[in-house]
XYZ file of C-alpha atoms in Angstrom:
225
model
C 15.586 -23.363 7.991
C 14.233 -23.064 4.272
C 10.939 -21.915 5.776
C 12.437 -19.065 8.019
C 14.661 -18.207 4.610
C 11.401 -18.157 2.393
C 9.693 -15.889 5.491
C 13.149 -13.575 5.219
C 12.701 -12.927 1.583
C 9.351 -12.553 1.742
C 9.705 -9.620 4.432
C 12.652 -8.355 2.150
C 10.539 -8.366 -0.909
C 7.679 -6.427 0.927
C 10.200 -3.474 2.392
C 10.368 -2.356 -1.319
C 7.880 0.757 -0.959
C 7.268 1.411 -4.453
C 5.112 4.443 -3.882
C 8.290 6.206 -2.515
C 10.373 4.378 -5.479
C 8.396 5.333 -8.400
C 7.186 8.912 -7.285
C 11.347 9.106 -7.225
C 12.129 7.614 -10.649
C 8.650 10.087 -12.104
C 10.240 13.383 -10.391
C 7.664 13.764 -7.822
C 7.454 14.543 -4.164
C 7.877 12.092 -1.385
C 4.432 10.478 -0.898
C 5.834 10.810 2.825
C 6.122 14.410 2.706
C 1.895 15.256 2.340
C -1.559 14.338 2.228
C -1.600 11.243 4.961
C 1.937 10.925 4.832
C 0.940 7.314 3.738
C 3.469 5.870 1.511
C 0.562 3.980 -1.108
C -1.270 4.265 -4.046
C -4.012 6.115 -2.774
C -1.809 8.884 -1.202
C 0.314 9.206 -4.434
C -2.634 9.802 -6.318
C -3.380 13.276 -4.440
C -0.310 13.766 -6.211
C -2.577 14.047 -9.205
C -0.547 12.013 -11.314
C -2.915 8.417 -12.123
C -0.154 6.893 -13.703
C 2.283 7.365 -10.533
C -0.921 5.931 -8.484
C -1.766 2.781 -10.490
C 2.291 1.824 -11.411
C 2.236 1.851 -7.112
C -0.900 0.361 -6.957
C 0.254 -3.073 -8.928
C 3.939 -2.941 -7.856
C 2.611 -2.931 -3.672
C 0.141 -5.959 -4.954
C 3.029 -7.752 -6.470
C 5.072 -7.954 -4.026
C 2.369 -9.381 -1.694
C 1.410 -11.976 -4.481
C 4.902 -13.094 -6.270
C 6.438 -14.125 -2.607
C 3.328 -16.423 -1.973
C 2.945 -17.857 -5.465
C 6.929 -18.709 -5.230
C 6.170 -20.067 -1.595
C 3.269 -22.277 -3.580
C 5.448 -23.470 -6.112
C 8.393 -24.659 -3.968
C 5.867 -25.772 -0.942
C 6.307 -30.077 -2.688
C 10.092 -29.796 -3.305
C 10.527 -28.722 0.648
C 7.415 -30.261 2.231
C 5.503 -27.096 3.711
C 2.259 -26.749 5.007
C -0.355 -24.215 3.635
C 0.627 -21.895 6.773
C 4.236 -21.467 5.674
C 3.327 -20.129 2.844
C 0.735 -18.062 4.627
C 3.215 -16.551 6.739
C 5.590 -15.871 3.713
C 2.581 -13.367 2.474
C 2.099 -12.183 5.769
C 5.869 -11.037 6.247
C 5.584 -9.744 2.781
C 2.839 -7.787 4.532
C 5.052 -6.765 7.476
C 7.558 -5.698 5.073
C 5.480 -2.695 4.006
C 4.263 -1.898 7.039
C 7.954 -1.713 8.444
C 10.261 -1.947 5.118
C 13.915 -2.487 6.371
C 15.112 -0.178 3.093
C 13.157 2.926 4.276
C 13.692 3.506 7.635
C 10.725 0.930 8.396
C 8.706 4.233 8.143
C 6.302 2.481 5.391
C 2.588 2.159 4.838
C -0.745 0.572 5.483
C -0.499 -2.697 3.201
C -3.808 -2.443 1.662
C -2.586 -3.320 -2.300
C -0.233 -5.954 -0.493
C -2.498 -7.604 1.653
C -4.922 -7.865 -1.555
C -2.081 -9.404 -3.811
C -1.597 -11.558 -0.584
C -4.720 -12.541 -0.504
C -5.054 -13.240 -4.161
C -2.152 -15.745 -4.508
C -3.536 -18.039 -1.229
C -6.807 -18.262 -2.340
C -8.195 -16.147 -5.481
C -12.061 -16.571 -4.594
C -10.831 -15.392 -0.836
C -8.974 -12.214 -2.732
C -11.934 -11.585 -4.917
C -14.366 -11.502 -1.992
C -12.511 -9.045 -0.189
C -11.556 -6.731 -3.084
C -15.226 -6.642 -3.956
C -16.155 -5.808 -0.739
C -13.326 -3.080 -1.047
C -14.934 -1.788 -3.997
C -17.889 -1.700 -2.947
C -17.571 0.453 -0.359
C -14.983 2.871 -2.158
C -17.428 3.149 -4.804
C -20.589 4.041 -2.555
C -18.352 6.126 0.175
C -15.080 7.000 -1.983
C -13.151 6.726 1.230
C -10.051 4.520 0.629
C -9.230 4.226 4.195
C -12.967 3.094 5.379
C -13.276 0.226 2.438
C -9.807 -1.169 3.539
C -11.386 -1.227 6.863
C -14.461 -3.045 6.214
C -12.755 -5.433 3.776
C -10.050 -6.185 6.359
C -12.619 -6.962 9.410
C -14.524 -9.371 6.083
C -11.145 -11.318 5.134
C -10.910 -13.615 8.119
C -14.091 -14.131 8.453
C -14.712 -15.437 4.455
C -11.483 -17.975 5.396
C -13.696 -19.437 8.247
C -16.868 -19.194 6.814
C -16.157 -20.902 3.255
C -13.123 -22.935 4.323
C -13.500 -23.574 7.659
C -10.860 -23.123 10.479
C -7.737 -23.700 9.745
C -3.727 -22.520 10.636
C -4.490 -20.124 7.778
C -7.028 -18.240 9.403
C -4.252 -16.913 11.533
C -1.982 -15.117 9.472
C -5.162 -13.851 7.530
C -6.482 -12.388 10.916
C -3.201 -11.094 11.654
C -3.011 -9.161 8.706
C -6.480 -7.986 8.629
C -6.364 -6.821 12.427
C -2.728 -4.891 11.528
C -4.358 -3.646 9.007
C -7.126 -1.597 11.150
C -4.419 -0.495 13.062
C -2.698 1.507 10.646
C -5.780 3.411 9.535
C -6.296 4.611 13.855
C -5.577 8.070 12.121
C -8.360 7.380 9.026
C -10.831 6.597 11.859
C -10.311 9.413 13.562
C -11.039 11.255 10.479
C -13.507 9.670 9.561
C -15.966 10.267 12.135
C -14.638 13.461 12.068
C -16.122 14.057 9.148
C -12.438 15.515 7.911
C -11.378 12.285 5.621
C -9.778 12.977 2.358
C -11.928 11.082 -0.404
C -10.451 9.212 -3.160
C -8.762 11.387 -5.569
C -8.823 14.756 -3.802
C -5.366 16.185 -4.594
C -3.566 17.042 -1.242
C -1.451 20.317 -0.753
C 2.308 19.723 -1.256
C 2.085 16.922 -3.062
C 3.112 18.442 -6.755
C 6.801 19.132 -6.704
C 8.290 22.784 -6.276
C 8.309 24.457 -9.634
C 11.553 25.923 -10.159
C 12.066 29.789 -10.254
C 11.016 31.382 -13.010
C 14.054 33.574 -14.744
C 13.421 37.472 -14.753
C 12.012 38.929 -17.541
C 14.325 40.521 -19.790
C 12.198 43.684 -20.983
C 10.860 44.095 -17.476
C 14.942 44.010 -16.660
C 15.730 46.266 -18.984
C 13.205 49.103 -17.868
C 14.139 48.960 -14.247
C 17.843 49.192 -15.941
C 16.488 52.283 -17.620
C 14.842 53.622 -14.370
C 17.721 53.693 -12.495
C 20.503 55.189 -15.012
């Protein structure tokens, strides 16, 4: 019962979409609403607004790593195993793929599966982030670095740690994961892929009307008398 709690809040936890939340609380449009429709760091920043971007980027990544370093700390006083807490991160994960708060219409857990990642096993989320970044530095496409660093994840766990229940979850995530960027792939060999930091259209919010201009008001007053 504690375990299927712990997996509850973790999925609870993860259905926060802070790229919808903060885009709110800054006064900009729904990250929903253009570019990929993605609601995640990389989608808010074709908002052109960094700040908006990075707040998402470490709020999504905290929510995948605070569940599983609670999970870690509590895992002697209740007596789990290293895949309970591995499936607390991976609902965490779920929770931003489907978050219960926003009409489960949520995005493609890249930030959260790295903050995941990152509280299991740090060297595990450093590998994978560096493969991330590697990519996204030589290719600055997002969506084919999560790709490539997803497909890696599992595969460090069994390479450098040898199977284990943990692989699963890990796989889980990383095969999910792919999933969600069908779309990017598409693109992608397309050749139609938005890079990183290419602002999208719609994404700055409607500027209100401007008022009429008084003097230009006045002469069309004058006109017409």
């Amino acid at each position: 019962m504690n375990s299927l709690i712990a997996v509850l809040v973790g999925y609870a936890i993860g259905s926060l979409s802070f790229a919808v939340i903060v885009s709110r609380l800054m006064g900009l449009n729904d990250p929903r609403s253009y570019g990929s429709g993605n609601p995640g760091a990389t989608n808010v920043l074709r908002s052109g607004n960094r700040k908006a971007a990075i707040l998402t980027l470490v709020f999504d990544a905290l929510k995948g790593y605070v569940p599983v370093l609670v999970a870690l700390w509590l895992m002697p006083r209740f007596g789990w195993g290293a895949s309970t807490v591995a499936f607390v991160g991976l609902a965490a994960f779920l929770g931003h793929l489907w978050p219960v708060f926003f009409n489960f219409q949520g995005g493609k857990g890249v930030a959260t599966a790295a903050g995941v990642l990152l509280a299991i096993n740090p060297i595990l989320g450093a590998a994978t982030l560096g493969t991330w970044l590697i990519v996204a530095v030589f290719t600055r496409y997002s969506s084919l670095a999560a790709i490539v660093a997803a497909l890696f994840a599992p595969f460090y766990q069994l390479l450098i740690w040898g199977p284990s229940l943990m692989v699963l979850p890990i796989a889980i995530m990383s095969l999910l994961l792919v999933w969600r960027h069908e779309a990017n792939i598409r693109k992608l060999m397309a050749g139609t892929e938005s890079r990183i930091g290419q602002k999208a259209a719609g994404a700055a919010p409607d500027a209100p009307a401007a008022p009429p201009d008084s003097h230009t008001h006045a002469q069309r007053k004058g006109n017409t008398e």
